[in-house]
Amino acid sequence: MKNPVRVAVTGAAGQIGYSLLFRIAAGDMLGKDQPVILQMLELPMEKAQAALKGVMMELEDCAFPLLAGMVGTDDAEVAFKDADIALLVGARPRGPGMERKDLLLENAKIFTAQGAALNKVASRDVKVLVVGNPANTNAWIAMKSAPDLPANNFTAMLRLDHNRALSQLAAKSGKPVGDIRKLVVWGNHSSTMYPDYRFATVDGASLKDAINDAAWNADTFIPTVAKRGAAIIEARGLSSAASAANAAICHVRDWLLGSDGEWVTMGVPSDGSYGIPEGIIYGVPVITANGGYTRVADLPIDDFSRAAMDRTLAELEEERAGVAHLL
Ligand SMILES: NC(=O)c1ccc[n+]([C@@H]2O[C@H](COP(=O)([O-])OP(=O)(O)OC[C@H]3O[C@@H](n4cnc5c(N)ncnc54)[C@H](O)[C@@H]3O)[C@@H](O)[C@H]2O)c1
Ligand SMILES: O=C(O)C[C@H](O)C(=O)O
Protein backbone atom coordinates (compact mmCIF):
# COMPACT_ATOMS: atom_id res chain seq x y z
CA MET A 1 0.00 0.00 0.00
CA LYS A 2 1.28 3.51 -0.88
CA ASN A 3 1.66 6.17 1.80
CA PRO A 4 -1.45 8.35 2.06
CA VAL A 5 -1.49 11.73 0.30
CA ARG A 6 -2.82 14.65 2.33
CA VAL A 7 -5.46 16.56 0.40
CA ALA A 8 -6.74 19.81 1.89
CA VAL A 9 -10.12 21.05 0.66
CA THR A 10 -11.52 24.43 1.69
CA GLY A 11 -15.22 25.19 1.54
CA ALA A 12 -15.71 21.50 2.19
CA ALA A 13 -19.37 21.81 3.16
CA GLY A 14 -20.28 23.84 0.07
CA GLN A 15 -21.85 22.67 -3.14
CA ILE A 16 -18.60 21.89 -4.95
CA GLY A 17 -17.18 20.25 -1.85
CA TYR A 18 -20.17 17.91 -1.75
CA SER A 19 -19.41 16.70 -5.27
CA LEU A 20 -15.64 16.73 -4.90
CA LEU A 21 -14.81 14.99 -1.64
CA PHE A 22 -16.54 11.71 -2.43
CA ARG A 23 -14.78 11.41 -5.77
CA ILE A 24 -11.38 12.10 -4.21
CA ALA A 25 -12.04 9.47 -1.56
CA ALA A 26 -13.15 7.01 -4.26
CA GLY A 27 -9.77 7.34 -6.01
CA ASP A 28 -10.94 9.32 -9.06
CA MET A 29 -8.29 12.00 -8.57
CA LEU A 30 -5.11 10.23 -7.53
CA GLY A 31 -5.75 6.66 -8.62
CA LYS A 32 -7.42 3.55 -7.28
CA ASP A 33 -4.28 2.50 -5.40
CA GLN A 34 -3.60 5.83 -3.66
CA PRO A 35 -4.88 6.30 -0.10
CA VAL A 36 -5.81 9.85 0.88
CA ILE A 37 -6.26 11.82 4.08
CA LEU A 38 -8.88 14.56 3.64
CA GLN A 39 -8.18 17.76 5.59
CA MET A 40 -11.32 19.87 5.34
CA LEU A 41 -11.72 23.54 6.17
CA GLU A 42 -14.95 25.42 6.76
CA LEU A 43 -15.88 28.77 8.25
CA PRO A 44 -15.88 29.05 12.05
CA MET A 45 -19.68 29.31 12.14
CA GLU A 46 -22.01 26.86 13.79
CA LYS A 47 -23.99 26.17 10.63
CA ALA A 48 -20.91 25.63 8.45
CA GLN A 49 -19.23 23.41 11.03
CA ALA A 50 -22.40 21.37 11.52
CA ALA A 51 -22.70 20.90 7.75
CA LEU A 52 -19.05 19.84 7.59
CA LYS A 53 -19.68 17.31 10.33
CA GLY A 54 -22.56 15.90 8.29
CA VAL A 55 -20.35 15.60 5.19
CA MET A 56 -17.75 13.76 7.26
CA MET A 57 -20.42 11.39 8.58
CA GLU A 58 -21.42 10.62 5.00
CA LEU A 59 -17.82 10.08 3.95
CA GLU A 60 -17.55 7.64 6.84
CA ASP A 61 -20.72 5.88 5.72
CA CYS A 62 -19.23 5.24 2.28
CA ALA A 63 -16.52 3.05 3.85
CA PHE A 64 -14.08 4.10 1.14
CA PRO A 65 -11.09 1.75 1.35
CA LEU A 66 -8.77 4.57 0.18
CA LEU A 67 -9.87 7.05 2.85
CA ALA A 68 -7.04 6.73 5.35
CA GLY A 69 -8.09 9.62 7.57
CA MET A 70 -10.14 12.81 7.90
CA VAL A 71 -9.73 16.13 9.63
CA GLY A 72 -12.51 18.74 9.81
CA THR A 73 -11.56 22.15 11.15
CA ASP A 74 -12.14 25.91 11.07
CA ASP A 75 -8.39 26.60 11.33
CA ALA A 76 -6.48 26.96 8.05
CA GLU A 77 -3.22 25.96 9.70
CA VAL A 78 -4.75 22.67 10.81
CA ALA A 79 -6.31 22.02 7.40
CA PHE A 80 -3.09 22.79 5.50
CA LYS A 81 -0.68 21.02 7.87
CA ASP A 82 1.70 18.96 5.69
CA ALA A 83 -0.83 19.10 2.83
CA ASP A 84 0.50 17.66 -0.45
CA ILE A 85 -2.43 19.05 -2.43
CA ALA A 86 -4.64 22.02 -1.56
CA LEU A 87 -7.92 22.62 -3.34
CA LEU A 88 -9.00 26.15 -2.50
CA VAL A 89 -12.71 26.07 -3.18
CA GLY A 90 -14.15 28.00 -0.25
CA ALA A 91 -15.31 31.45 -1.32
CA ARG A 92 -18.54 33.20 -2.03
CA PRO A 93 -20.04 32.24 -5.43
CA ARG A 94 -21.63 34.85 -7.70
CA GLY A 95 -25.36 35.14 -8.13
CA PRO A 96 -27.48 36.14 -11.15
CA GLY A 97 -26.32 39.34 -12.87
CA MET A 98 -22.88 39.38 -11.25
CA GLU A 99 -19.51 39.05 -13.00
CA ARG A 100 -16.90 36.88 -11.28
CA LYS A 101 -14.73 39.92 -10.67
CA ASP A 102 -17.55 41.41 -8.57
CA LEU A 103 -16.38 38.93 -5.92
CA LEU A 104 -12.84 40.24 -6.00
CA LEU A 105 -12.50 42.25 -2.82
CA GLU A 106 -14.72 40.01 -0.74
CA ASN A 107 -12.89 36.82 -1.65
CA ALA A 108 -9.38 38.30 -1.89
CA LYS A 109 -8.98 38.43 1.89
CA ILE A 110 -9.57 34.69 2.10
CA PHE A 111 -6.71 33.97 -0.28
CA THR A 112 -4.24 36.29 1.45
CA ALA A 113 -4.83 34.46 4.72
CA GLN A 114 -4.85 31.01 3.16
CA GLY A 115 -1.69 31.68 1.14
CA ALA A 116 0.06 32.68 4.36
CA ALA A 117 -1.20 29.56 6.15
CA LEU A 118 0.00 27.33 3.29
CA ASN A 119 3.36 29.09 3.43
CA LYS A 120 3.63 28.29 7.11
CA VAL A 121 2.49 24.68 7.41
CA ALA A 122 1.95 22.89 4.07
CA SER A 123 4.37 20.46 2.43
CA ARG A 124 7.14 22.46 0.71
CA ASP A 125 5.96 20.97 -2.59
CA VAL A 126 2.23 21.46 -2.04
CA LYS A 127 0.31 21.65 -5.32
CA VAL A 128 -2.40 24.30 -5.11
CA LEU A 129 -5.49 24.56 -7.27
CA VAL A 130 -7.67 27.63 -6.80
CA VAL A 131 -11.32 27.12 -7.73
CA GLY A 132 -12.92 29.98 -5.75
CA ASN A 133 -13.66 32.98 -7.97
CA PRO A 134 -12.19 35.10 -9.40
CA ALA A 135 -9.93 32.06 -9.62
CA ASN A 136 -6.91 33.46 -11.51
CA THR A 137 -6.52 36.52 -9.32
CA ASN A 138 -7.19 34.55 -6.14
CA ALA A 139 -4.42 32.13 -7.18
CA TRP A 140 -2.13 35.11 -7.76
CA ILE A 141 -2.96 36.46 -4.29
CA ALA A 142 -2.31 33.08 -2.66
CA MET A 143 0.96 32.71 -4.56
CA LYS A 144 2.12 36.18 -3.51
CA SER A 145 1.15 35.42 0.09
CA ALA A 146 3.29 32.26 0.11
CA PRO A 147 6.79 33.44 -0.80
CA ASP A 148 8.51 30.30 0.54
CA LEU A 149 6.60 27.93 -1.73
CA PRO A 150 7.34 27.37 -5.44
CA ALA A 151 5.31 29.93 -7.41
CA ASN A 152 4.75 27.41 -10.20
CA ASN A 153 2.77 25.24 -7.78
CA PHE A 154 -0.05 27.83 -7.67
CA THR A 155 -2.63 27.21 -10.38
CA ALA A 156 -6.14 28.37 -11.23
CA MET A 157 -8.91 26.28 -12.69
CA LEU A 158 -9.66 26.76 -16.38
CA ARG A 159 -10.38 23.08 -16.89
CA LEU A 160 -14.12 23.62 -16.65
CA ASP A 161 -13.89 26.05 -19.57
CA HIS A 162 -11.71 23.56 -21.44
CA ASN A 163 -14.24 20.76 -20.89
CA ARG A 164 -17.14 23.03 -21.83
CA ALA A 165 -15.36 23.96 -25.06
CA LEU A 166 -14.69 20.30 -25.87
CA SER A 167 -18.39 19.48 -25.59
CA GLN A 168 -19.44 22.42 -27.77
CA LEU A 169 -16.91 21.38 -30.42
CA ALA A 170 -18.04 17.76 -30.31
CA ALA A 171 -21.67 18.81 -30.76
CA LYS A 172 -20.85 21.12 -33.69
CA SER A 173 -18.52 18.71 -35.52
CA GLY A 174 -20.27 15.43 -34.72
CA LYS A 175 -16.91 14.03 -33.53
CA PRO A 176 -16.63 12.06 -30.26
CA VAL A 177 -15.66 14.40 -27.43
CA GLY A 178 -12.89 12.05 -26.29
CA ASP A 179 -11.18 12.19 -29.67
CA ILE A 180 -10.56 15.96 -29.69
CA ARG A 181 -6.94 16.90 -28.97
CA LYS A 182 -4.96 20.14 -28.73
CA LEU A 183 -7.58 22.56 -27.48
CA VAL A 184 -6.59 25.71 -25.58
CA VAL A 185 -8.47 28.18 -23.40
CA TRP A 186 -6.35 31.29 -22.99
CA GLY A 187 -6.48 33.76 -20.15
CA ASN A 188 -8.87 34.47 -17.33
CA HIS A 189 -11.65 32.21 -16.01
CA SER A 190 -14.15 34.93 -16.85
CA SER A 191 -16.30 36.06 -19.73
CA THR A 192 -13.14 37.40 -21.45
CA MET A 193 -11.53 33.95 -21.78
CA TYR A 194 -10.53 32.88 -25.28
CA PRO A 195 -11.30 29.25 -26.21
CA ASP A 196 -9.14 28.52 -29.24
CA TYR A 197 -9.49 25.45 -31.48
CA ARG A 198 -7.14 26.57 -34.25
CA PHE A 199 -4.73 23.74 -33.37
CA ALA A 200 -7.34 21.13 -32.44
CA THR A 201 -7.30 17.77 -34.16
CA VAL A 202 -9.40 14.63 -34.38
CA ASP A 203 -7.52 11.53 -35.56
CA GLY A 204 -4.70 13.84 -36.66
CA ALA A 205 -6.91 15.97 -38.94
CA SER A 206 -7.64 19.66 -38.28
CA LEU A 207 -10.90 20.23 -36.42
CA LYS A 208 -10.93 23.87 -37.52
CA ASP A 209 -10.88 22.78 -41.17
CA ALA A 210 -13.61 20.23 -40.49
CA ILE A 211 -15.83 22.89 -38.87
CA ASN A 212 -14.77 25.66 -41.28
CA ASP A 213 -17.13 28.27 -39.85
CA ALA A 214 -15.47 31.50 -38.67
CA ALA A 215 -18.83 33.14 -37.92
CA TRP A 216 -19.82 30.25 -35.63
CA ASN A 217 -16.47 30.57 -33.85
CA ALA A 218 -16.84 34.31 -33.19
CA ASP A 219 -20.60 34.59 -32.71
CA THR A 220 -21.59 31.30 -31.09
CA PHE A 221 -18.72 29.15 -29.84
CA ILE A 222 -16.64 31.72 -27.96
CA PRO A 223 -19.61 33.46 -26.27
CA THR A 224 -21.27 30.15 -25.38
CA VAL A 225 -18.17 28.86 -23.57
CA ALA A 226 -17.42 32.26 -22.02
CA LYS A 227 -20.95 32.71 -20.69
CA ARG A 228 -21.64 29.11 -19.72
CA GLY A 229 -21.15 29.77 -16.01
CA ALA A 230 -23.79 32.49 -16.13
CA ALA A 231 -26.13 30.24 -18.14
CA ILE A 232 -25.85 27.55 -15.44
CA ILE A 233 -26.59 30.10 -12.70
CA GLU A 234 -29.61 31.30 -14.67
CA ALA A 235 -30.91 27.75 -15.13
CA ARG A 236 -30.11 26.27 -11.72
CA GLY A 237 -30.30 29.36 -9.54
CA LEU A 238 -26.91 28.20 -8.24
CA SER A 239 -23.48 28.11 -9.82
CA SER A 240 -22.08 24.97 -11.38
CA ALA A 241 -20.99 22.38 -8.85
CA ALA A 242 -20.71 18.80 -10.16
CA SER A 243 -19.05 19.95 -13.38
CA ALA A 244 -16.73 22.23 -11.41
CA ALA A 245 -15.78 19.38 -9.08
CA ASN A 246 -15.20 17.15 -12.09
CA ALA A 247 -12.92 19.77 -13.63
CA ALA A 248 -10.94 20.03 -10.39
CA ILE A 249 -10.51 16.24 -10.41
CA CYS A 250 -9.32 16.36 -14.05
CA HIS A 251 -6.90 19.24 -13.35
CA VAL A 252 -5.21 17.61 -10.35
CA ARG A 253 -5.29 14.09 -11.82
CA ASP A 254 -3.49 15.24 -14.94
CA TRP A 255 -1.04 17.41 -12.99
CA LEU A 256 -0.07 14.57 -10.62
CA LEU A 257 -0.44 11.53 -12.85
CA GLY A 258 0.43 13.10 -16.25
CA SER A 259 -1.56 13.87 -19.39
CA ASP A 260 0.16 11.26 -21.60
CA GLY A 261 1.44 13.90 -23.99
CA GLU A 262 -2.00 15.51 -24.41
CA TRP A 263 -2.59 19.25 -24.05
CA VAL A 264 -4.65 20.41 -21.08
CA THR A 265 -5.46 23.97 -20.03
CA MET A 266 -4.19 25.19 -16.66
CA GLY A 267 -4.08 28.71 -15.24
CA VAL A 268 -0.38 29.03 -14.31
CA PRO A 269 2.01 31.89 -13.52
CA SER A 270 3.24 33.25 -16.83
CA ASP A 271 6.89 32.81 -17.78
CA GLY A 272 6.62 35.84 -20.07
CA SER A 273 5.84 33.83 -23.20
CA TYR A 274 2.98 34.73 -25.55
CA GLY A 275 3.33 38.38 -24.51
CA ILE A 276 1.86 37.70 -21.06
CA PRO A 277 3.79 39.52 -18.32
CA GLU A 278 5.63 37.21 -15.97
CA GLY A 279 3.73 36.07 -12.89
CA ILE A 280 0.18 36.73 -14.13
CA ILE A 281 -1.91 33.59 -13.70
CA TYR A 282 -3.12 32.95 -17.22
CA GLY A 283 -4.76 29.95 -18.92
CA VAL A 284 -2.32 28.26 -21.29
CA PRO A 285 -1.93 24.84 -22.89
CA VAL A 286 0.39 22.56 -20.92
CA ILE A 287 1.54 18.97 -21.08
CA THR A 288 1.91 17.37 -17.66
CA ALA A 289 4.29 14.64 -16.52
CA ASN A 290 6.02 13.54 -13.30
CA GLY A 291 4.07 16.00 -11.15
CA GLY A 292 5.05 18.99 -13.27
CA TYR A 293 3.79 20.86 -16.32
CA THR A 294 5.43 22.23 -19.45
CA ARG A 295 3.85 25.00 -21.52
CA VAL A 296 3.15 24.23 -25.14
CA ALA A 297 5.50 26.82 -26.64
CA ASP A 298 5.72 28.85 -29.83
CA LEU A 299 2.17 28.45 -31.09
CA PRO A 300 1.46 30.99 -33.84
CA ILE A 301 -0.82 33.81 -32.67
CA ASP A 302 -2.86 35.50 -35.41
CA ASP A 303 -4.43 38.98 -35.14
CA PHE A 304 -7.83 37.74 -33.98
CA SER A 305 -6.19 35.63 -31.26
CA ARG A 306 -3.81 38.40 -30.22
CA ALA A 307 -6.71 40.78 -29.68
CA ALA A 308 -8.64 38.16 -27.70
CA MET A 309 -5.58 37.25 -25.60
CA ASP A 310 -4.85 40.90 -24.88
CA ARG A 311 -8.45 41.56 -23.84
CA THR A 312 -8.41 38.83 -21.21
CA LEU A 313 -4.93 39.94 -20.10
CA ALA A 314 -6.16 43.52 -19.64
CA GLU A 315 -8.91 42.24 -17.34
CA LEU A 316 -6.40 40.25 -15.28
CA GLU A 317 -4.17 43.30 -14.96
CA GLU A 318 -7.15 45.35 -13.83
CA GLU A 319 -8.06 42.70 -11.24
CA ARG A 320 -4.47 42.59 -10.01
CA ALA A 321 -4.39 46.37 -9.63
CA GLY A 322 -7.65 46.19 -7.66
CA VAL A 323 -6.13 43.94 -4.98
CA ALA A 324 -2.53 45.21 -4.98
CA HIS A 325 -3.18 47.16 -1.76
CA LEU A 326 -3.94 43.93 0.11
CA LEU A 327 -0.48 42.49 -0.49
N1 LIG B 1 -13.00 28.10 -11.36
C1 LIG B 1 -14.15 27.55 -11.71
O1 LIG B 1 -14.28 27.01 -12.82
C2 LIG B 1 -15.34 27.55 -10.76
C3 LIG B 1 -16.47 26.80 -11.08
C4 LIG B 1 -17.56 26.81 -10.20
C5 LIG B 1 -17.51 27.57 -9.05
N2 LIG B 1 -16.41 28.28 -8.77
C6 LIG B 1 -16.30 29.05 -7.51
O2 LIG B 1 -16.05 28.16 -6.44
C7 LIG B 1 -16.45 28.79 -5.21
C8 LIG B 1 -17.27 27.84 -4.37
O3 LIG B 1 -18.48 27.56 -5.02
P1 LIG B 1 -19.62 26.70 -4.32
O4 LIG B 1 -20.72 26.60 -5.30
O5 LIG B 1 -19.08 25.47 -3.69
O6 LIG B 1 -20.06 27.72 -3.17
P2 LIG B 1 -20.85 27.41 -1.83
O7 LIG B 1 -21.31 28.71 -1.29
O8 LIG B 1 -21.83 26.31 -2.01
O9 LIG B 1 -19.70 26.83 -0.90
C9 LIG B 1 -18.63 27.59 -0.51
C10 LIG B 1 -18.25 27.09 0.88
O10 LIG B 1 -17.07 27.76 1.25
C11 LIG B 1 -17.16 28.08 2.61
N3 LIG B 1 -16.23 29.17 2.85
C12 LIG B 1 -16.37 30.49 2.57
N4 LIG B 1 -15.29 31.16 2.97
C13 LIG B 1 -14.43 30.25 3.47
C14 LIG B 1 -13.16 30.34 4.07
N5 LIG B 1 -12.54 31.52 4.22
N6 LIG B 1 -12.56 29.20 4.48
C15 LIG B 1 -13.18 28.02 4.36
N7 LIG B 1 -14.40 27.87 3.83
C16 LIG B 1 -15.02 28.99 3.41
C17 LIG B 1 -18.63 28.43 2.84
O11 LIG B 1 -19.00 28.29 4.19
C18 LIG B 1 -19.30 27.41 1.94
O12 LIG B 1 -19.65 26.23 2.63
C19 LIG B 1 -17.18 30.08 -5.62
O13 LIG B 1 -16.27 31.16 -5.55
C20 LIG B 1 -17.53 29.80 -7.08
O14 LIG B 1 -17.73 30.98 -7.80
C21 LIG B 1 -15.33 28.29 -9.60
O1 LIG C 1 -19.68 31.25 -13.34
C1 LIG C 1 -19.54 31.18 -12.11
O2 LIG C 1 -19.65 32.16 -11.37
C2 LIG C 1 -19.25 29.85 -11.50
C3 LIG C 1 -18.12 29.18 -12.21
O3 LIG C 1 -17.00 29.99 -12.30
C4 LIG C 1 -18.51 28.64 -13.56
O4 LIG C 1 -17.81 28.91 -14.54
O5 LIG C 1 -19.51 27.90 -13.65
XYZ file of C-alpha atoms and ligand atoms in Angstrom:
380
model
C 0.000 0.000 0.000
C 1.282 3.507 -0.877
C 1.658 6.167 1.805
C -1.454 8.348 2.056
C -1.487 11.726 0.305
C -2.815 14.647 2.334
C -5.463 16.561 0.396
C -6.741 19.813 1.890
C -10.119 21.048 0.657
C -11.522 24.430 1.687
C -15.220 25.194 1.539
C -15.709 21.499 2.194
C -19.372 21.806 3.158
C -20.281 23.841 0.075
C -21.847 22.668 -3.143
C -18.602 21.890 -4.952
C -17.183 20.246 -1.845
C -20.172 17.914 -1.746
C -19.409 16.698 -5.271
C -15.644 16.727 -4.904
C -14.807 14.991 -1.644
C -16.536 11.706 -2.428
C -14.783 11.405 -5.769
C -11.382 12.103 -4.207
C -12.038 9.468 -1.557
C -13.150 7.006 -4.257
C -9.774 7.337 -6.010
C -10.939 9.324 -9.056
C -8.293 12.004 -8.569
C -5.112 10.227 -7.527
C -5.749 6.660 -8.618
C -7.420 3.549 -7.276
C -4.283 2.503 -5.398
C -3.599 5.831 -3.661
C -4.876 6.298 -0.095
C -5.809 9.849 0.883
C -6.260 11.824 4.075
C -8.879 14.557 3.643
C -8.185 17.758 5.588
C -11.321 19.866 5.344
C -11.722 23.544 6.172
C -14.954 25.424 6.763
C -15.879 28.767 8.247
C -15.882 29.046 12.052
C -19.677 29.309 12.140
C -22.007 26.863 13.785
C -23.986 26.173 10.628
C -20.908 25.630 8.446
C -19.229 23.414 11.026
C -22.402 21.366 11.516
C -22.704 20.898 7.754
C -19.049 19.842 7.594
C -19.682 17.314 10.333
C -22.561 15.903 8.286
C -20.353 15.599 5.194
C -17.749 13.763 7.258
C -20.418 11.387 8.577
C -21.423 10.622 4.995
C -17.820 10.080 3.951
C -17.545 7.640 6.835
C -20.718 5.882 5.719
C -19.234 5.241 2.276
C -16.515 3.046 3.846
C -14.082 4.097 1.141
C -11.087 1.745 1.351
C -8.772 4.567 0.179
C -9.872 7.051 2.850
C -7.038 6.727 5.349
C -8.093 9.618 7.565
C -10.142 12.810 7.896
C -9.734 16.133 9.626
C -12.511 18.741 9.814
C -11.559 22.152 11.147
C -12.135 25.912 11.069
C -8.392 26.602 11.327
C -6.476 26.959 8.052
C -3.216 25.958 9.704
C -4.745 22.666 10.808
C -6.308 22.015 7.396
C -3.090 22.787 5.502
C -0.681 21.015 7.872
C 1.702 18.961 5.694
C -0.830 19.098 2.828
C 0.495 17.661 -0.446
C -2.430 19.050 -2.429
C -4.644 22.018 -1.561
C -7.923 22.619 -3.343
C -9.000 26.153 -2.501
C -12.711 26.074 -3.183
C -14.150 27.998 -0.247
C -15.308 31.448 -1.319
C -18.537 33.204 -2.034
C -20.037 32.245 -5.429
C -21.629 34.851 -7.705
C -25.357 35.145 -8.131
C -27.476 36.141 -11.149
C -26.324 39.340 -12.870
C -22.881 39.384 -11.253
C -19.506 39.049 -12.997
C -16.903 36.883 -11.282
C -14.726 39.918 -10.672
C -17.547 41.410 -8.567
C -16.378 38.930 -5.919
C -12.844 40.243 -6.000
C -12.503 42.245 -2.815
C -14.716 40.012 -0.739
C -12.888 36.821 -1.647
C -9.379 38.301 -1.886
C -8.981 38.429 1.889
C -9.569 34.692 2.100
C -6.707 33.969 -0.281
C -4.241 36.294 1.445
C -4.833 34.460 4.720
C -4.852 31.009 3.163
C -1.688 31.680 1.137
C 0.061 32.684 4.363
C -1.195 29.564 6.146
C 0.003 27.328 3.294
C 3.359 29.093 3.433
C 3.634 28.292 7.106
C 2.489 24.684 7.412
C 1.951 22.893 4.073
C 4.367 20.458 2.435
C 7.140 22.463 0.711
C 5.965 20.972 -2.587
C 2.230 21.461 -2.041
C 0.309 21.649 -5.318
C -2.396 24.302 -5.110
C -5.490 24.563 -7.269
C -7.675 27.633 -6.796
C -11.320 27.124 -7.726
C -12.921 29.982 -5.752
C -13.656 32.982 -7.966
C -12.193 35.097 -9.402
C -9.930 32.063 -9.620
C -6.912 33.464 -11.513
C -6.515 36.524 -9.321
C -7.189 34.547 -6.144
C -4.423 32.130 -7.182
C -2.128 35.105 -7.764
C -2.963 36.463 -4.294
C -2.314 33.083 -2.656
C 0.961 32.712 -4.562
C 2.123 36.185 -3.509
C 1.150 35.420 0.094
C 3.291 32.260 0.114
C 6.791 33.442 -0.795
C 8.515 30.301 0.543
C 6.601 27.931 -1.734
C 7.344 27.373 -5.439
C 5.310 29.934 -7.407
C 4.746 27.407 -10.202
C 2.766 25.237 -7.777
C -0.053 27.833 -7.673
C -2.632 27.215 -10.377
C -6.140 28.371 -11.226
C -8.912 26.277 -12.685
C -9.661 26.759 -16.376
C -10.379 23.083 -16.889
C -14.120 23.617 -16.654
C -13.886 26.053 -19.567
C -11.708 23.557 -21.437
C -14.239 20.762 -20.890
C -17.143 23.033 -21.832
C -15.359 23.964 -25.055
C -14.694 20.302 -25.872
C -18.393 19.479 -25.587
C -19.437 22.418 -27.775
C -16.908 21.382 -30.423
C -18.037 17.763 -30.314
C -21.667 18.815 -30.764
C -20.845 21.121 -33.691
C -18.523 18.711 -35.522
C -20.268 15.428 -34.724
C -16.909 14.027 -33.534
C -16.628 12.064 -30.263
C -15.659 14.399 -27.432
C -12.891 12.052 -26.287
C -11.181 12.187 -29.669
C -10.556 15.958 -29.685
C -6.938 16.895 -28.974
C -4.962 20.140 -28.727
C -7.580 22.556 -27.476
C -6.593 25.707 -25.582
C -8.471 28.185 -23.399
C -6.351 31.288 -22.993
C -6.485 33.762 -20.150
C -8.873 34.467 -17.331
C -11.651 32.212 -16.011
C -14.146 34.933 -16.846
C -16.297 36.057 -19.731
C -13.137 37.399 -21.451
C -11.530 33.952 -21.776
C -10.531 32.877 -25.277
C -11.301 29.247 -26.208
C -9.136 28.520 -29.244
C -9.491 25.452 -31.478
C -7.136 26.572 -34.248
C -4.734 23.740 -33.366
C -7.340 21.132 -32.437
C -7.298 17.771 -34.163
C -9.401 14.628 -34.381
C -7.523 11.532 -35.565
C -4.697 13.841 -36.656
C -6.913 15.970 -38.938
C -7.640 19.659 -38.282
C -10.901 20.229 -36.422
C -10.933 23.867 -37.521
C -10.882 22.781 -41.170
C -13.609 20.229 -40.491
C -15.831 22.886 -38.874
C -14.773 25.656 -41.281
C -17.133 28.271 -39.855
C -15.469 31.501 -38.675
C -18.827 33.135 -37.918
C -19.818 30.247 -35.626
C -16.474 30.571 -33.848
C -16.840 34.305 -33.190
C -20.604 34.591 -32.707
C -21.593 31.297 -31.093
C -18.719 29.147 -29.841
C -16.641 31.723 -27.956
C -19.607 33.463 -26.267
C -21.265 30.148 -25.376
C -18.169 28.862 -23.575
C -17.417 32.256 -22.016
C -20.951 32.713 -20.692
C -21.644 29.110 -19.725
C -21.146 29.767 -16.013
C -23.794 32.489 -16.127
C -26.135 30.239 -18.137
C -25.854 27.549 -15.436
C -26.585 30.104 -12.703
C -29.607 31.301 -14.669
C -30.907 27.751 -15.128
C -30.106 26.269 -11.715
C -30.296 29.359 -9.540
C -26.905 28.196 -8.238
C -23.481 28.115 -9.825
C -22.076 24.970 -11.379
C -20.992 22.380 -8.850
C -20.709 18.804 -10.156
C -19.047 19.947 -13.380
C -16.727 22.230 -11.408
C -15.781 19.378 -9.082
C -15.197 17.154 -12.091
C -12.916 19.770 -13.633
C -10.936 20.025 -10.389
C -10.505 16.235 -10.405
C -9.321 16.361 -14.049
C -6.901 19.239 -13.346
C -5.209 17.606 -10.350
C -5.288 14.087 -11.818
C -3.488 15.239 -14.944
C -1.042 17.405 -12.994
C -0.071 14.571 -10.622
C -0.437 11.526 -12.854
C 0.428 13.095 -16.250
C -1.558 13.871 -19.387
C 0.157 11.257 -21.603
C 1.441 13.901 -23.985
C -2.002 15.509 -24.407
C -2.594 19.254 -24.047
C -4.647 20.410 -21.083
C -5.459 23.969 -20.028
C -4.185 25.188 -16.662
C -4.075 28.706 -15.242
C -0.385 29.030 -14.311
C 2.009 31.894 -13.515
C 3.239 33.250 -16.833
C 6.890 32.808 -17.780
C 6.624 35.841 -20.069
C 5.841 33.831 -23.203
C 2.980 34.728 -25.554
C 3.331 38.375 -24.514
C 1.857 37.695 -21.061
C 3.794 39.520 -18.324
C 5.629 37.206 -15.972
C 3.730 36.074 -12.890
C 0.178 36.729 -14.134
C -1.912 33.587 -13.703
C -3.122 32.947 -17.222
C -4.756 29.948 -18.920
C -2.320 28.256 -21.294
C -1.932 24.836 -22.887
C 0.386 22.558 -20.924
C 1.538 18.966 -21.075
C 1.906 17.372 -17.661
C 4.291 14.641 -16.521
C 6.020 13.539 -13.303
C 4.070 16.001 -11.153
C 5.051 18.995 -13.274
C 3.791 20.863 -16.322
C 5.433 22.228 -19.455
C 3.852 24.996 -21.520
C 3.149 24.227 -25.144
C 5.501 26.818 -26.644
C 5.717 28.855 -29.827
C 2.166 28.452 -31.093
C 1.458 30.985 -33.839
C -0.823 33.806 -32.671
C -2.860 35.505 -35.408
C -4.428 38.982 -35.139
C -7.827 37.740 -33.979
C -6.192 35.634 -31.259
C -3.807 38.399 -30.218
C -6.709 40.775 -29.681
C -8.642 38.156 -27.695
C -5.584 37.246 -25.596
C -4.850 40.899 -24.884
C -8.453 41.556 -23.845
C -8.410 38.831 -21.205
C -4.925 39.942 -20.102
C -6.164 43.522 -19.643
C -8.910 42.239 -17.343
C -6.400 40.255 -15.280
C -4.170 43.296 -14.962
C -7.149 45.349 -13.832
C -8.063 42.701 -11.239
C -4.471 42.586 -10.009
C -4.391 46.374 -9.626
C -7.654 46.185 -7.665
C -6.134 43.942 -4.978
C -2.534 45.208 -4.977
C -3.182 47.162 -1.760
C -3.939 43.926 0.111
C -0.484 42.492 -0.487
N -13.004 28.095 -11.359
C -14.153 27.552 -11.707
O -14.284 27.012 -12.819
C -15.337 27.554 -10.761
C -16.472 26.803 -11.079
C -17.559 26.808 -10.203
C -17.510 27.566 -9.048
N -16.406 28.281 -8.765
C -16.299 29.054 -7.513
O -16.047 28.165 -6.440
C -16.446 28.795 -5.209
C -17.271 27.842 -4.372
O -18.480 27.558 -5.023
P -19.623 26.698 -4.318
O -20.715 26.605 -5.300
O -19.076 25.467 -3.695
O -20.063 27.724 -3.172
P -20.854 27.409 -1.833
O -21.310 28.713 -1.286
O -21.829 26.309 -2.011
O -19.698 26.826 -0.902
C -18.625 27.587 -0.508
C -18.252 27.094 0.876
O -17.073 27.765 1.248
C -17.163 28.083 2.613
N -16.226 29.168 2.853
C -16.374 30.487 2.573
N -15.291 31.158 2.966
C -14.435 30.254 3.474
C -13.155 30.344 4.067
N -12.540 31.518 4.224
N -12.559 29.204 4.476
C -13.180 28.022 4.357
N -14.396 27.874 3.831
C -15.017 28.990 3.405
C -18.626 28.435 2.836
O -18.996 28.285 4.190
C -19.304 27.413 1.939
O -19.647 26.229 2.630
C -17.178 30.080 -5.623
O -16.265 31.160 -5.552
C -17.529 29.799 -7.075
O -17.726 30.985 -7.796
C -15.326 28.291 -9.600
O -19.678 31.251 -13.336
C -19.539 31.181 -12.114
O -19.645 32.159 -11.371
C -19.246 29.847 -11.501
C -18.122 29.177 -12.209
O -16.995 29.995 -12.302
C -18.512 28.642 -13.564
O -17.809 28.914 -14.537
O -19.508 27.903 -13.647
